[in-house]
Amino acid sequence: MSINIDYEIDDSKVTDLLEKAIDKKITDKFSDDGFLDKVKSVVNQQVAQQVQKMFTEFNVDDIIDDRVDTILNNQYPAIQNKTKQVQLTLMEDTVVNENEFVTKSLNVMGDAVVNDLIVRGRVNTDNRSWSELSEVIKQKTIKAVETELTSTITESVLTTVSEKGVDVDKIHTNGVDLISNTELGNTITHSSLERVGALEKLTVVGPTTLTDTVTVTNGRVGINTERPNMALDIWDGEVEITLGKRKQDTGYIGLGRKGTLEIGSSSTAITIDDEGKTKINELMIGRNNIAWSNEVPGFEGKKGDIVFNMNPTTSNAIGWQCLGKFKWRPFN
C-alpha cells in the first residue's frame, strides 16, 4: 500500500539552510590551519608555475632595461646612463662617486677636503682664501730663504775668518760695544780665557783663584788653601806658614800649627821648636861673633868676638874674648 503525501516545499527556506550550511563548512575549513597551509601551498605552486612560464616566454632583463630607460628618458631626460657598473652610491648622509668626477663648474657651499689638488688653468686670486694662502706661502718662503741664506752666509763668514782672519775696529751687539779698538767692552763680565799676555794692571773684585794654587779673598792671600787665616797663608803639605797681624801694632811670622820653624840661609839656620825654644848655630851681635867651644879657640877672630866655654867649672874660665887675630883672653 502506498501513501501519497503531497505538500508544498518553500524554496527560499531550503536555499537559506544550504547557504548557512555552506558558510559554516567554509568557516570551519578556513579555521583549520592544516587546510590553510594546503591552500597556500597550492596557490604558491600555481603562482610559481605561472611566473616561470612568463619568464620562459619573455626576456625579463631586456624588458626591465627597456622600462628603466623609458622612465629615465621620459622623466629625467638630462640623465644619460651609459654605465654597466655602479658609479654613484646614495646613502643617508653621504653620496659616493665611485670613479672620476667630471664637471664644467663646481660650487661647494661648505668645506671641501681634497687629498691631492691639481689645477690646470688659471686660479682666481681675487678672494680672501687666495690672499690667506699666498700670505702663508710668502711667510714660509721668506723664512726658508732667510734660514738658508743665514746658514750659507754664516758658514762663508766662518770659513773666511778661519782661513784669513778678521780685521775690525769695533764689534757691538744691540748698541753695546763688545770690542772697541784695543779694549774689551765693560759689559763683558764672564769669559774662559786660558792664557793672556803681560798685564800692566789688574783689578779683581771678589775671590780670585790662580791655577788652583793662589787664592785672593777678603784682603788675604792663600797659597794651596782657599781659606787663608792671615794676610799671607802658605801651605806646603802639612806645614802652614803664616804672616800677618797678631794684634794691635804687632805682626807675626811663623807657623799656624804646631811644628818646628827654621829660618836660615843655605845650611845655617835659626831653629824654633814647637815649645818656642830658639837655637842659633852661629850668632853675630853688631860686628862681633858669639860662639861656643870646649877649649881655648885656636882660630882667628875679630877683636871683641866672644866664645863661651861649653864645659865651665869653678877652676876654669866662663869663656874667651878675642884681642885680635889669634889672641884670646879668658874671662870669668
PDB file of C-alpha atoms in Angstrom, residues 173-300:
ATOM      1  CA  THR A 173     125.576  93.998  19.699  1.00  0.00           C
ATOM      2  CA  ASN A 174     122.286  95.714  20.496  1.00  0.00           C
ATOM      3  CA  GLY A 175     124.105  99.031  20.542  1.00  0.00           C
ATOM      4  CA  VAL A 176     126.630  97.903  23.175  1.00  0.00           C
ATOM      5  CA  ASP A 177     130.339  97.757  22.292  1.00  0.00           C
ATOM      6  CA  LEU A 178     131.974  94.370  22.793  1.00  0.00           C
ATOM      7  CA  ILE A 179     135.339  95.346  21.337  1.00  0.00           C
ATOM      8  CA  SER A 180     136.454  98.912  20.704  1.00  0.00           C
ATOM      9  CA  ASN A 181     139.896  99.286  19.172  1.00  0.00           C
ATOM     10  CA  THR A 182     142.155  97.539  21.716  1.00  0.00           C
ATOM     11  CA  GLU A 183     139.675  97.389  24.610  1.00  0.00           C
ATOM     12  CA  LEU A 184     137.056  94.865  25.629  1.00  0.00           C
ATOM     13  CA  GLY A 185     133.693  96.377  26.472  1.00  0.00           C
ATOM     14  CA  ASN A 186     132.862  96.733  30.169  1.00  0.00           C
ATOM     15  CA  THR A 187     129.708  94.703  29.626  1.00  0.00           C
ATOM     16  CA  ILE A 188     131.789  91.539  29.200  1.00  0.00           C
ATOM     17  CA  THR A 189     131.702  90.105  32.710  1.00  0.00           C
ATOM     18  CA  HIS A 190     132.337  86.429  32.067  1.00  0.00           C
ATOM     19  CA  SER A 191     134.934  84.594  29.985  1.00  0.00           C
ATOM     20  CA  SER A 192     137.016  81.437  29.931  1.00  0.00           C
ATOM     21  CA  LEU A 193     140.433  82.817  28.961  1.00  0.00           C
ATOM     22  CA  GLU A 194     143.187  80.265  29.432  1.00  0.00           C
ATOM     23  CA  ARG A 195     146.163  82.445  28.592  1.00  0.00           C
ATOM     24  CA  VAL A 196     146.874  86.201  28.422  1.00  0.00           C
ATOM     25  CA  GLY A 197     149.958  88.285  27.755  1.00  0.00           C
ATOM     26  CA  ALA A 198     151.730  90.606  30.179  1.00  0.00           C
ATOM     27  CA  LEU A 199     149.228  92.675  32.212  1.00  0.00           C
ATOM     28  CA  GLU A 200     150.118  96.266  33.119  1.00  0.00           C
ATOM     29  CA  LYS A 201     147.290  96.500  35.617  1.00  0.00           C
ATOM     30  CA  LEU A 202     144.812  94.028  37.086  1.00  0.00           C
ATOM     31  CA  THR A 203     141.907  94.870  39.349  1.00  0.00           C
ATOM     32  CA  VAL A 204     139.933  92.000  40.839  1.00  0.00           C
ATOM     33  CA  VAL A 205     136.724  92.390  42.826  1.00  0.00           C
ATOM     34  CA  GLY A 206     135.815  89.287  44.799  1.00  0.00           C
ATOM     35  CA  PRO A 207     137.619  85.999  45.380  1.00  0.00           C
ATOM     36  CA  THR A 208     140.334  85.059  42.879  1.00  0.00           C
ATOM     37  CA  THR A 209     141.870  81.653  42.256  1.00  0.00           C
ATOM     38  CA  LEU A 210     145.027  81.160  40.173  1.00  0.00           C
ATOM     39  CA  THR A 211     145.590  77.642  38.788  1.00  0.00           C
ATOM     40  CA  ASP A 212     144.024  76.123  41.910  1.00  0.00           C
ATOM     41  CA  THR A 213     147.066  77.310  43.884  1.00  0.00           C
ATOM     42  CA  VAL A 214     146.786  81.012  44.753  1.00  0.00           C
ATOM     43  CA  THR A 215     143.570  82.366  46.241  1.00  0.00           C
ATOM     44  CA  VAL A 216     142.963  86.047  46.924  1.00  0.00           C
ATOM     45  CA  THR A 217     139.921  86.831  49.039  1.00  0.00           C
ATOM     46  CA  ASN A 218     138.908  89.494  51.557  1.00  0.00           C
ATOM     47  CA  GLY A 219     142.349  91.131  51.540  1.00  0.00           C
ATOM     48  CA  ARG A 220     144.163  87.881  52.195  1.00  0.00           C
ATOM     49  CA  VAL A 221     146.336  85.638  50.030  1.00  0.00           C
ATOM     50  CA  GLY A 222     146.309  81.879  50.350  1.00  0.00           C
ATOM     51  CA  ILE A 223     148.745  79.528  48.653  1.00  0.00           C
ATOM     52  CA  ASN A 224     147.452  75.960  48.414  1.00  0.00           C
ATOM     53  CA  THR A 225     144.486  76.981  50.528  1.00  0.00           C
ATOM     54  CA  GLU A 226     141.174  78.636  49.757  1.00  0.00           C
ATOM     55  CA  ARG A 227     140.735  79.945  53.331  1.00  0.00           C
ATOM     56  CA  PRO A 228     143.786  81.968  54.414  1.00  0.00           C
ATOM     57  CA  ASN A 229     143.856  82.806  58.167  1.00  0.00           C
ATOM     58  CA  MET A 230     146.171  85.849  57.909  1.00  0.00           C
ATOM     59  CA  ALA A 231     147.299  88.291  55.265  1.00  0.00           C
ATOM     60  CA  LEU A 232     149.521  85.549  53.800  1.00  0.00           C
ATOM     61  CA  ASP A 233     148.898  81.887  54.470  1.00  0.00           C
ATOM     62  CA  ILE A 234     151.125  79.260  52.822  1.00  0.00           C
ATOM     63  CA  TRP A 235     150.502  75.547  52.989  1.00  0.00           C
ATOM     64  CA  ASP A 236     153.173  73.042  51.950  1.00  0.00           C
ATOM     65  CA  GLY A 237     151.990  69.575  52.734  1.00  0.00           C
ATOM     66  CA  GLU A 238     151.081  69.507  56.439  1.00  0.00           C
ATOM     67  CA  VAL A 239     153.051  72.689  57.249  1.00  0.00           C
ATOM     68  CA  GLU A 240     151.235  76.054  57.463  1.00  0.00           C
ATOM     69  CA  ILE A 241     153.427  79.172  57.336  1.00  0.00           C
ATOM     70  CA  THR A 242     151.536  82.353  58.050  1.00  0.00           C
ATOM     71  CA  LEU A 243     152.284  86.059  58.085  1.00  0.00           C
ATOM     72  CA  GLY A 244     150.060  88.866  59.297  1.00  0.00           C
ATOM     73  CA  LYS A 245     148.787  90.934  62.144  1.00  0.00           C
ATOM     74  CA  ARG A 246     148.774  89.242  65.538  1.00  0.00           C
ATOM     75  CA  LYS A 247     147.220  92.107  67.492  1.00  0.00           C
ATOM     76  CA  GLN A 248     147.302  95.896  67.655  1.00  0.00           C
ATOM     77  CA  ASP A 249     150.655  97.138  66.294  1.00  0.00           C
ATOM     78  CA  THR A 250     152.001  93.569  66.345  1.00  0.00           C
ATOM     79  CA  GLY A 251     152.897  91.481  63.334  1.00  0.00           C
ATOM     80  CA  TYR A 252     153.542  87.774  63.190  1.00  0.00           C
ATOM     81  CA  ILE A 253     155.660  85.460  61.074  1.00  0.00           C
ATOM     82  CA  GLY A 254     155.558  81.791  61.983  1.00  0.00           C
ATOM     83  CA  LEU A 255     153.679  78.541  61.869  1.00  0.00           C
ATOM     84  CA  GLY A 256     149.919  78.380  62.016  1.00  0.00           C
ATOM     85  CA  ARG A 257     150.059  74.927  63.574  1.00  0.00           C
ATOM     86  CA  LYS A 258     152.351  73.044  65.992  1.00  0.00           C
ATOM     87  CA  GLY A 259     155.744  72.253  64.473  1.00  0.00           C
ATOM     88  CA  THR A 260     159.356  73.376  64.100  1.00  0.00           C
ATOM     89  CA  LEU A 261     160.277  76.572  62.296  1.00  0.00           C
ATOM     90  CA  GLU A 262     163.658  77.043  60.670  1.00  0.00           C
ATOM     91  CA  ILE A 263     164.927  80.384  59.406  1.00  0.00           C
ATOM     92  CA  GLY A 264     168.252  80.383  57.626  1.00  0.00           C
ATOM     93  CA  SER A 265     170.433  80.664  54.586  1.00  0.00           C
ATOM     94  CA  SER A 266     171.845  77.528  52.980  1.00  0.00           C
ATOM     95  CA  SER A 267     172.594  75.084  55.819  1.00  0.00           C
ATOM     96  CA  THR A 268     172.881  77.751  58.545  1.00  0.00           C
ATOM     97  CA  ALA A 269     169.577  78.305  60.273  1.00  0.00           C
ATOM     98  CA  ILE A 270     167.785  79.581  63.330  1.00  0.00           C
ATOM     99  CA  THR A 271     165.531  76.814  64.696  1.00  0.00           C
ATOM    100  CA  ILE A 272     162.424  77.414  66.790  1.00  0.00           C
ATOM    101  CA  ASP A 273     160.890  74.204  68.120  1.00  0.00           C
ATOM    102  CA  ASP A 274     157.235  73.570  68.931  1.00  0.00           C
ATOM    103  CA  GLU A 275     157.828  74.784  72.524  1.00  0.00           C
ATOM    104  CA  GLY A 276     159.179  78.139  71.336  1.00  0.00           C
ATOM    105  CA  LYS A 277     162.833  77.431  72.104  1.00  0.00           C
ATOM    106  CA  THR A 278     165.241  79.117  69.664  1.00  0.00           C
ATOM    107  CA  LYS A 279     168.514  77.551  68.525  1.00  0.00           C
ATOM    108  CA  ILE A 280     171.156  79.601  66.673  1.00  0.00           C
ATOM    109  CA  ASN A 281     174.163  77.799  65.299  1.00  0.00           C
ATOM    110  CA  GLU A 282     176.134  80.975  64.599  1.00  0.00           C
ATOM    111  CA  LEU A 283     175.348  84.352  66.150  1.00  0.00           C
ATOM    112  CA  MET A 284     176.716  87.832  65.449  1.00  0.00           C
ATOM    113  CA  ILE A 285     175.735  90.820  67.541  1.00  0.00           C
ATOM    114  CA  GLY A 286     176.750  94.061  65.951  1.00  0.00           C
ATOM    115  CA  ARG A 287     180.225  93.420  64.489  1.00  0.00           C
ATOM    116  CA  ASN A 288     181.194  90.595  66.824  1.00  0.00           C
ATOM    117  CA  ASN A 289     180.577  86.868  66.588  1.00  0.00           C
ATOM    118  CA  ILE A 290     179.268  84.875  69.514  1.00  0.00           C
ATOM    119  CA  ALA A 291     180.252  81.192  69.584  1.00  0.00           C
ATOM    120  CA  TRP A 292     180.781  78.174  71.886  1.00  0.00           C
ATOM    121  CA  SER A 293     183.792  75.861  72.387  1.00  0.00           C
ATOM    122  CA  ASN A 294     185.194  73.249  74.830  1.00  0.00           C
ATOM    123  CA  GLU A 295     188.661  74.808  74.784  1.00  0.00           C
ATOM    124  CA  VAL A 296     190.577  77.981  74.070  1.00  0.00           C
ATOM    125  CA  PRO A 297     189.771  78.982  70.475  1.00  0.00           C
ATOM    126  CA  GLY A 298     192.550  78.188  68.049  1.00  0.00           C
ATOM    127  CA  PHE A 299     191.092  80.098  65.142  1.00  0.00           C
ATOM    128  CA  GLU A 300     191.471  83.707  64.063  1.00  0.00           C
TER     129      GLU A 300
END
